[in-house]
C-alpha positions as a Markdown table, in Angstrom:
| # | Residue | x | y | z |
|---|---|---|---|---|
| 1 | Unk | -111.0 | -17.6 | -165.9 |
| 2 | Unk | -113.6 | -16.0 | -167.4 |
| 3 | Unk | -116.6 | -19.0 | -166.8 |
| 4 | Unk | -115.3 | -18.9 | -162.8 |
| 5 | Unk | -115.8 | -15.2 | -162.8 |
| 6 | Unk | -119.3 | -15.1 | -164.0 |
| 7 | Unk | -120.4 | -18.3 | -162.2 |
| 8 | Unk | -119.1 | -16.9 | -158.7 |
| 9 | Unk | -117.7 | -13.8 | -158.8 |
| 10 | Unk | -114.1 | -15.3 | -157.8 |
| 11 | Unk | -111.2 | -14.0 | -159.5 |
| 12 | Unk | -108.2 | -16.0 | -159.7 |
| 13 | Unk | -104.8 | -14.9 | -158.4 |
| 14 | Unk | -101.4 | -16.4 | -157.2 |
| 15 | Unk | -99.8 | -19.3 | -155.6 |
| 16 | Unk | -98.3 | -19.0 | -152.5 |
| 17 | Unk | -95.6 | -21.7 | -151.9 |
| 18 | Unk | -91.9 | -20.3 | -151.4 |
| 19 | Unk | -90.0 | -20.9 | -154.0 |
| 20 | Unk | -85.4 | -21.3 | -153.3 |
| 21 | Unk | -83.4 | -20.5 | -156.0 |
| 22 | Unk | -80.8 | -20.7 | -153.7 |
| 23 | Unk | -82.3 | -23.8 | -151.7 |
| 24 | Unk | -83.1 | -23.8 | -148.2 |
| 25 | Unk | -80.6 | -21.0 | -146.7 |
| 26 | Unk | -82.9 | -19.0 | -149.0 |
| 27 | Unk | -85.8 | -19.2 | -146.2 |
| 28 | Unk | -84.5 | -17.3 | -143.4 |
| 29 | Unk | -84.1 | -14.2 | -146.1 |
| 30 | Unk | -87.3 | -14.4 | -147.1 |
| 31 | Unk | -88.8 | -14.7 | -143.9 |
| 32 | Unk | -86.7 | -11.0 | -143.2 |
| 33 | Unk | -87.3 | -9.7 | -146.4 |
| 34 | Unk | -91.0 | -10.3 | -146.8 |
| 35 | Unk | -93.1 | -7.9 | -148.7 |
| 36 | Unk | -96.8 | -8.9 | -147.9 |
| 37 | Unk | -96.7 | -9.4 | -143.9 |
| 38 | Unk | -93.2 | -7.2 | -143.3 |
| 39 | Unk | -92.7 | -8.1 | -139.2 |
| 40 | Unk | -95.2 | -11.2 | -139.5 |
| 41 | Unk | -97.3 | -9.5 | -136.5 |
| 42 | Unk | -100.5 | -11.1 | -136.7 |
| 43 | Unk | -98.7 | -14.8 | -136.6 |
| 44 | Unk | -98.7 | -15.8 | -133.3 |
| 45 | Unk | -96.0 | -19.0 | -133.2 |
| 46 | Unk | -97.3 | -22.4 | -131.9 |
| 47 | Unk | -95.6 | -22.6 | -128.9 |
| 48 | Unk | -96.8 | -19.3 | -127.5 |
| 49 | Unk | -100.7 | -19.6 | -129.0 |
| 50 | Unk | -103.1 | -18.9 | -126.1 |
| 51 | Unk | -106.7 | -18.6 | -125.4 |
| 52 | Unk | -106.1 | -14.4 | -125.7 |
| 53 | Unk | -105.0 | -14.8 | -129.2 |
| 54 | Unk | -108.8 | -16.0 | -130.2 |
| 55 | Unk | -111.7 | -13.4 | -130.4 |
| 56 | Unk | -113.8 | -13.3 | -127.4 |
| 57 | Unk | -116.8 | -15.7 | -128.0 |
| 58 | Unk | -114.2 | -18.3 | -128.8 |
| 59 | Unk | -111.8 | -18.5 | -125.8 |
| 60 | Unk | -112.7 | -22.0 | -124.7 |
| 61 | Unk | -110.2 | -24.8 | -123.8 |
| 62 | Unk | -111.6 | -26.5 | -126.0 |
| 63 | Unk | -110.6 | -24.4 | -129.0 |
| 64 | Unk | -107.3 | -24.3 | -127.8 |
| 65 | Unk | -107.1 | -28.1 | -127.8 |
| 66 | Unk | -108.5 | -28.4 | -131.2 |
| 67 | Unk | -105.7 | -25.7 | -133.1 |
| 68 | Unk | -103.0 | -27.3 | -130.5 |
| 69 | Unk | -104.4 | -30.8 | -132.5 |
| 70 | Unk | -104.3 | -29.4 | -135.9 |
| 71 | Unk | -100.8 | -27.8 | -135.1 |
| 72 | Unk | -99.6 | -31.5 | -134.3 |
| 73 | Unk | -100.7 | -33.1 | -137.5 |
| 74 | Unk | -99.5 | -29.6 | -139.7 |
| 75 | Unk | -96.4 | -30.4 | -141.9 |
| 76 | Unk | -93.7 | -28.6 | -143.7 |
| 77 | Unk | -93.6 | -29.7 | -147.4 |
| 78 | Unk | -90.5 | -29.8 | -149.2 |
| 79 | Unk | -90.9 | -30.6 | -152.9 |
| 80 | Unk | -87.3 | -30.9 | -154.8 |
| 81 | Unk | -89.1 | -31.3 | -158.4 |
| 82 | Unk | -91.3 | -30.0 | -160.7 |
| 83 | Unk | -93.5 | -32.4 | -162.8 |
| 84 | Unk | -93.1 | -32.4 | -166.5 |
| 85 | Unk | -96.7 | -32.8 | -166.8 |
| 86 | Unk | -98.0 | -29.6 | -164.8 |
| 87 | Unk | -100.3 | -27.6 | -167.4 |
| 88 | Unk | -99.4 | -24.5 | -168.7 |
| 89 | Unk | -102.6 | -23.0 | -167.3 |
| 90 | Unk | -105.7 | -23.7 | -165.0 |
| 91 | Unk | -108.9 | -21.6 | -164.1 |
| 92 | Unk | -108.4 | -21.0 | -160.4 |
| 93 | Unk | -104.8 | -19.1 | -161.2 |
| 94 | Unk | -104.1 | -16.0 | -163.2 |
| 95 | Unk | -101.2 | -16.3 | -165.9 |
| 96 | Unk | -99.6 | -19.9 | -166.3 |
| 97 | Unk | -100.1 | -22.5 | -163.7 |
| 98 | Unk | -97.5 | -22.8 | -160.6 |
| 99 | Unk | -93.9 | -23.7 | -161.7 |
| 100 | Unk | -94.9 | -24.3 | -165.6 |
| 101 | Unk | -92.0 | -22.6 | -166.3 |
| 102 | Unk | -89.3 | -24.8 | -164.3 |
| 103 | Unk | -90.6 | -28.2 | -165.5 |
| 104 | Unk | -88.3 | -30.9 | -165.1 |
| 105 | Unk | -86.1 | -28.6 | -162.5 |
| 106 | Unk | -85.0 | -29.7 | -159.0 |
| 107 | Unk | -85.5 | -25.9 | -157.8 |
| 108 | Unk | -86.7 | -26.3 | -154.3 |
| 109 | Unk | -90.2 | -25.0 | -153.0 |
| 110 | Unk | -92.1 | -25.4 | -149.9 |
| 111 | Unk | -95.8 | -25.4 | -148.8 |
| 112 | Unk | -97.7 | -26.9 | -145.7 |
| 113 | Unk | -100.3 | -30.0 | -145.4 |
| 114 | Unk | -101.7 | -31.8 | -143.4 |
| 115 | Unk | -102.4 | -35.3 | -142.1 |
| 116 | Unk | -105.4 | -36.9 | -143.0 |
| 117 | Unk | -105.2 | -40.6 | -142.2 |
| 118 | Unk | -102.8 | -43.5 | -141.3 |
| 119 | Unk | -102.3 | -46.9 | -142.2 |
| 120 | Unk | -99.8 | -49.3 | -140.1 |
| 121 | Unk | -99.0 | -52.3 | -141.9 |
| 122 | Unk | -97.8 | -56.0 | -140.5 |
| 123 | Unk | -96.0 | -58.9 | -142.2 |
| 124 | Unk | -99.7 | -60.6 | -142.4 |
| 125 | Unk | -101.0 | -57.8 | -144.5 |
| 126 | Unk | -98.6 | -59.1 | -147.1 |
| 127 | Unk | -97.7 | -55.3 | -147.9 |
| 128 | Unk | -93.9 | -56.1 | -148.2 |
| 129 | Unk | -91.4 | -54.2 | -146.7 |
| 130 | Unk | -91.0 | -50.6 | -145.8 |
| 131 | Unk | -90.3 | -48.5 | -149.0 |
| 132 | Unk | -88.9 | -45.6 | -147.7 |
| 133 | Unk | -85.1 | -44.3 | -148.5 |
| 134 | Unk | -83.9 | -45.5 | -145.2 |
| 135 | Unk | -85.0 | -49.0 | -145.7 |
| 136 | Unk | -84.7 | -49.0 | -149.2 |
| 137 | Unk | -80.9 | -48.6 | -148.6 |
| 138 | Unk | -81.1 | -51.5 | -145.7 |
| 139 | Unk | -80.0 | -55.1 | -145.7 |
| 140 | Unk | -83.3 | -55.6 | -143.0 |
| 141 | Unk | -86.0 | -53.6 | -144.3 |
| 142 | Unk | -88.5 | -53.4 | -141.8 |
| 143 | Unk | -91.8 | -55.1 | -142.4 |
| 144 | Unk | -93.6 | -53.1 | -140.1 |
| 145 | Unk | -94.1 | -49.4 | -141.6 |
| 146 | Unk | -96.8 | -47.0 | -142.1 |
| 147 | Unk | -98.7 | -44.9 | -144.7 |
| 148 | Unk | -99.4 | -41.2 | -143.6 |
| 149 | Unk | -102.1 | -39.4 | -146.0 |
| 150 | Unk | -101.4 | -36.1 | -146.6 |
| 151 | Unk | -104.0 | -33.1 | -147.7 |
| 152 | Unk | -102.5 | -30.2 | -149.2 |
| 153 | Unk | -102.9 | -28.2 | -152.5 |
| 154 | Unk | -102.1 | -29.5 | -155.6 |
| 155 | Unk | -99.7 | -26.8 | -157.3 |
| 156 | Unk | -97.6 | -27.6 | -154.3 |
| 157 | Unk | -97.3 | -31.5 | -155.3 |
| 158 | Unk | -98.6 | -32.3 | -158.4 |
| 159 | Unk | -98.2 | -35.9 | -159.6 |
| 160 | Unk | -96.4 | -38.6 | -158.3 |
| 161 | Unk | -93.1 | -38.0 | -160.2 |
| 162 | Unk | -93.0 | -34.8 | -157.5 |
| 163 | Unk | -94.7 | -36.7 | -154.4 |
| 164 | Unk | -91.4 | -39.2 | -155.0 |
| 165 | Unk | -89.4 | -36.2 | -154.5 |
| 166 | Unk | -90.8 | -34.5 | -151.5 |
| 167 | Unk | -90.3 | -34.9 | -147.8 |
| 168 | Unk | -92.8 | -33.9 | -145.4 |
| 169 | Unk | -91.6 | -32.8 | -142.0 |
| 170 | Unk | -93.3 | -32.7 | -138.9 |
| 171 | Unk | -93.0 | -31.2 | -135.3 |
| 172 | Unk | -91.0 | -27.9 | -136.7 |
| 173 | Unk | -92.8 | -26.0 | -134.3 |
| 174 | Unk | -89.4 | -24.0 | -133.6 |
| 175 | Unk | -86.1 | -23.6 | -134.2 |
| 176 | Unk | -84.8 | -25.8 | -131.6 |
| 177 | Unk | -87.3 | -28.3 | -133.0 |
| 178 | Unk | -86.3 | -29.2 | -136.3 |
| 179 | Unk | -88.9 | -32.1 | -136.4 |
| 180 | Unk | -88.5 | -35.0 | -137.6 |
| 181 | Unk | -89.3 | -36.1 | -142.1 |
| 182 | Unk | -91.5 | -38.5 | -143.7 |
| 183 | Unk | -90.3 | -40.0 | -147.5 |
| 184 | Unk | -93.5 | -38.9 | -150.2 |
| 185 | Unk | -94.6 | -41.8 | -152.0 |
| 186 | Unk | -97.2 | -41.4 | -154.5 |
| 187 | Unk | -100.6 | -39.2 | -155.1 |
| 188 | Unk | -103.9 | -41.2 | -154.3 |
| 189 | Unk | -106.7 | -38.7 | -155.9 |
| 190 | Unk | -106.0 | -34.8 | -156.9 |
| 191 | Unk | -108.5 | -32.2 | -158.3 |
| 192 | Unk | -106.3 | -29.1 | -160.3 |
| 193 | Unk | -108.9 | -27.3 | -160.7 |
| 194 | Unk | -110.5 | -27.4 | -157.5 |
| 195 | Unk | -106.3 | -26.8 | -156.0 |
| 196 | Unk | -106.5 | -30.0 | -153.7 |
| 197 | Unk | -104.3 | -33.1 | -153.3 |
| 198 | Unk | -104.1 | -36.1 | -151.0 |
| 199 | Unk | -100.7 | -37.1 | -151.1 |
| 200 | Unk | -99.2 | -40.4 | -149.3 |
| 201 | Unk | -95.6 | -40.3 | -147.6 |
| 202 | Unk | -93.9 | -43.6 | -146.1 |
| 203 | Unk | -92.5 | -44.5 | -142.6 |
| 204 | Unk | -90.8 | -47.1 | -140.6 |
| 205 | Unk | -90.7 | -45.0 | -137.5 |
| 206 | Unk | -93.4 | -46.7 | -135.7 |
| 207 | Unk | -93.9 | -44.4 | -132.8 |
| 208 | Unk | -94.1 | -41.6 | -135.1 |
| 209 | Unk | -96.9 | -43.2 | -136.9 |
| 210 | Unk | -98.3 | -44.1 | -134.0 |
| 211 | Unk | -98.4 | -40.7 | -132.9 |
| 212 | Unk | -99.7 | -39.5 | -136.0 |
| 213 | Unk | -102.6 | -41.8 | -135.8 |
| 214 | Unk | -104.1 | -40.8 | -132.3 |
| 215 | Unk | -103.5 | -36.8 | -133.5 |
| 216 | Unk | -105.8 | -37.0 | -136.2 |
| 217 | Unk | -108.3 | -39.1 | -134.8 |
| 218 | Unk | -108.0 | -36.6 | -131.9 |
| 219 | Unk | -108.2 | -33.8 | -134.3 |
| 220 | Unk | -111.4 | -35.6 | -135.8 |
| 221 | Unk | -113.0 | -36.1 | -132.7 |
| 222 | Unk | -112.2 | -32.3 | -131.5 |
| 223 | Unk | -113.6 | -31.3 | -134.3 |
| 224 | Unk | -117.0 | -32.6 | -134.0 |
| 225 | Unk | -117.3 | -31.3 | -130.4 |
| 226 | Unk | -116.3 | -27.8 | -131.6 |
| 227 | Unk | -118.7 | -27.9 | -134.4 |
| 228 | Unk | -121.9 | -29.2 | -131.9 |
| 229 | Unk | -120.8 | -26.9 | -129.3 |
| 230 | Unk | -120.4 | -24.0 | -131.4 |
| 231 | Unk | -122.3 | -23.5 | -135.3 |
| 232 | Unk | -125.3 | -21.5 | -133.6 |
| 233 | Unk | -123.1 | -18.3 | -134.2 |
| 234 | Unk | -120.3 | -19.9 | -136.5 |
| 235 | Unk | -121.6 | -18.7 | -139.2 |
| 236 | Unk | -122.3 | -14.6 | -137.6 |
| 237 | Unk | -118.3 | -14.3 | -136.5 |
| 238 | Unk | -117.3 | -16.2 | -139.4 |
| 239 | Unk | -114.1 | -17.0 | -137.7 |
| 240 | Unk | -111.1 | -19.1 | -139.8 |
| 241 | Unk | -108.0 | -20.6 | -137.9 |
| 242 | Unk | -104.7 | -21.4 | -140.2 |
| 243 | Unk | -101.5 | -23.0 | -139.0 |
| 244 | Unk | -99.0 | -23.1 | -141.7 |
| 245 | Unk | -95.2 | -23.1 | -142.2 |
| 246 | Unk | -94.2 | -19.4 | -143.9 |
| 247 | Unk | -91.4 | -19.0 | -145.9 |
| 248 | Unk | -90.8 | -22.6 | -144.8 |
| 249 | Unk | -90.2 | -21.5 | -141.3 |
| 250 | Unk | -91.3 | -23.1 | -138.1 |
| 251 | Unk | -95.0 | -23.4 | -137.5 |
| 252 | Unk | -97.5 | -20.0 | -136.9 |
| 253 | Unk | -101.1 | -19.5 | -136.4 |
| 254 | Unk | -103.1 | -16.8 | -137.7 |
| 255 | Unk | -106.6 | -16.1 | -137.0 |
| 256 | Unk | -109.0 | -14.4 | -138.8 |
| 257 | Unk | -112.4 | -14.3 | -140.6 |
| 258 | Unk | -113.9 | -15.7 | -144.2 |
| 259 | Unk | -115.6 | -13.3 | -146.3 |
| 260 | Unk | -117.2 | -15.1 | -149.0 |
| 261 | Unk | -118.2 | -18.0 | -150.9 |
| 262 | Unk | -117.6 | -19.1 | -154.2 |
| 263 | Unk | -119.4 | -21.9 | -155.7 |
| 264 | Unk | -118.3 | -23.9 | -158.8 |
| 265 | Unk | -121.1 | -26.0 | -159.4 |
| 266 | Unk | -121.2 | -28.8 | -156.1 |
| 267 | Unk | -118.1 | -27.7 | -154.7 |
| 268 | Unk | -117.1 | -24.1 | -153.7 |
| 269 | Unk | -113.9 | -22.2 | -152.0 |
| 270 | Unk | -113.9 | -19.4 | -149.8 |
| 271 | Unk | -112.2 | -15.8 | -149.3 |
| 272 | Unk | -110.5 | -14.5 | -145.9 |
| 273 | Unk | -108.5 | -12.4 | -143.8 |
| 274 | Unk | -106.5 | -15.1 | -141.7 |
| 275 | Unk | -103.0 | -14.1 | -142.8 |
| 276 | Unk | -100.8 | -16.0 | -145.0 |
| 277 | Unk | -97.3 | -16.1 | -146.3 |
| 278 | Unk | -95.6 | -17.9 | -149.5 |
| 279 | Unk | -95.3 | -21.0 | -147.8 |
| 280 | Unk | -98.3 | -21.5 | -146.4 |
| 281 | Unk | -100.0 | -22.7 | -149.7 |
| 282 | Unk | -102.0 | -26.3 | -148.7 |
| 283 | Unk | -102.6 | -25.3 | -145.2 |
| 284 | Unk | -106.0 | -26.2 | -143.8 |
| 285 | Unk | -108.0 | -23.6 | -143.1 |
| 286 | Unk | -110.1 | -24.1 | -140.5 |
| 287 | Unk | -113.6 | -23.2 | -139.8 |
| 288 | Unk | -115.3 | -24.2 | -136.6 |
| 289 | Unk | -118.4 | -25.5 | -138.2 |
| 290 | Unk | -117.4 | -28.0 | -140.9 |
| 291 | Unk | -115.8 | -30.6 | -138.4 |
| 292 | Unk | -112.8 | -30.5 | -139.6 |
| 293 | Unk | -113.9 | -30.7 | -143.7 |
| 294 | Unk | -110.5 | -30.0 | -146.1 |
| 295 | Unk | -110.2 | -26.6 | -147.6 |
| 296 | Unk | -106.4 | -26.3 | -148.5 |
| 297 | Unk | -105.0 | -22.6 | -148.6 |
| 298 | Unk | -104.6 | -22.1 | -152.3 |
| 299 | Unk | -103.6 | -18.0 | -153.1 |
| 300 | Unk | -104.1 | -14.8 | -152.8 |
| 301 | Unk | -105.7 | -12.5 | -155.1 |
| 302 | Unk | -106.9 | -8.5 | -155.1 |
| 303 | Unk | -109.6 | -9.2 | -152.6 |
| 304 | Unk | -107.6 | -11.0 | -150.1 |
| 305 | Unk | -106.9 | -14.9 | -149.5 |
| 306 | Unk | -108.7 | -18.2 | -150.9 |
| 307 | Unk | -109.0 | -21.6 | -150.4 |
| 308 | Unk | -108.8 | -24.2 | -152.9 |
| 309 | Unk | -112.1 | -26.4 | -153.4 |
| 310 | Unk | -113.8 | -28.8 | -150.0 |
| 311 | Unk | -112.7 | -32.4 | -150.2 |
| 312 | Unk | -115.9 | -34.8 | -150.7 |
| 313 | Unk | -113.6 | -37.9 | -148.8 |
């Protein structure tokens, strides 16, 4: 902690997944009963997210279509175990590392992530059949499936003995949505330190994959027009976008501004004001002028919000 603090200034604070004791009816409470954002104002949900919602200079269609992109490839993470191998303590969090203390549990928690990238694979790839639980429990296993990257943090899934163990779910943009879950798989690269994880989850609902695929090279392509149309005054308004899942809850957007960098030698995270909630650990936060670069929401400390460290790939 104390080699972070000198190097950047940052000072490590808290995780901010939900954790259910009680399992999921446990979200609705602490949606109600929530201490740090008590009446959730400055979350606007997805469905009712408009142009009026963004600060001045930014009201373009095109920002609108770029969150409304992000929104569609956000997902709910539900993780129903805690790795045995989680450390007892890491740099970039005060007091022992996330969920040290319920090792081996099945206690339910929830974060948000994001998609990344999509594979669809055929009989000729020779990848084998479809491994998630639905086809795993099939007498026809389909042989066409997909593999959905996701990016989130990596307190909320940790190794692959938890990524086996979580479900990812997406479209829960309200109530009457419930959206619809992908089956975690394994973890392809993570950085503890740095709070970020790329996390793969299995399908063999093709047009959901589908789908998937053209949001995020939508997402991708939004991105770069933003970022071209817009970094001459990025960095003065310093504007930051989130859409998350609170409390597990259906999906918000907040809006808001970073404050500060932090470097740790090549790779650095950043401080803001964009609102968050337990549950929104592993958003993305989004800042017009990186294209679309991975910063996962990691905590919350005494100076406000922070991201975990920028993905290289």
């Amino acid at each position: 902690m104390d080699t972070i603090q000198r190097k950047s200034g940052f000072v490590p604070g808290h995780h901010e997944c939900e954790i259910c004791y009680g399992g999921e009816a446990d979200l609705h409470k602490h949606y109600t009963g929530c201490k740090k954002n008590p009446g959730h104002v400055n979350f606007i949900p997805i469905n009712d997210f408009n142009l009026d919602h963004l600060p001045s200079r930014w009201r373009d269609v095109i920002m609108l279509e770029v969150i409304k992109a992000l929104s569609a490839i956000t997902v709910l993470i539900k993780v129903k175990y805690t790795s045995l191998e989680r450390p007892k303590s890491v740099p970039c969090f005060s007091g022992q590392y996330p969920f040290y203390n319920i090792r081996g549990s099945d206690v339910l928690r929830t974060g948000t992530g994001r998609v990344w990238l999509v594979f669809k694979y055929t009989e000729s790839d020779n990848k084998g059949t479809c491994p998630c639980g639905k086809c795993q429990h099939s007498d026809t296993p389909s042989k066409v499936w997909g593999k959905v990257y996701v990016r989130t943090a990596t307190h909320v899934v940790f190794d692959e003995s938890e990524a086996r163990q979580t479900r990812c779910v997406v479209g829960f943009d309200d109530n009457k949505s419930p959206g619809v879950s992908l089956d975690g798989w394994g973890v392809e690269k993570a950085d503890t330190e740095g709070d970020w994880c790329e996390f793969t989850c299995v399908s063999c609902d093709l047009e959901l994959v589908d789908e998937l695929d053209k949001m995020c090279r939508q997402f991708k392509d939004l991105c770069v027009k933003v970022r071209d149309k817009y970094e001459w005054f990025a960095d003065v308004d310093k504007l930051t976008v989130i859409v998350s899942h609170p409390h597990g809850c259906p999906k918000q957007v907040s809006v808001g501004q970073w404050t500060r960098e932090h470097w740790r030698g090549l790779s650095y995270k950043y401080t803001y004001t964009t609102c968050t909630c337990p549950g929104s650990s592993g958003a993305l936060v989004y800042r017009p002028e990186y294209g679309g670069r991975s910063h996962p929401h990691s905590g919350s400390n005494s100076v406000g919000n922070y991201s975990g460290e920028n993905v290289f790939s």
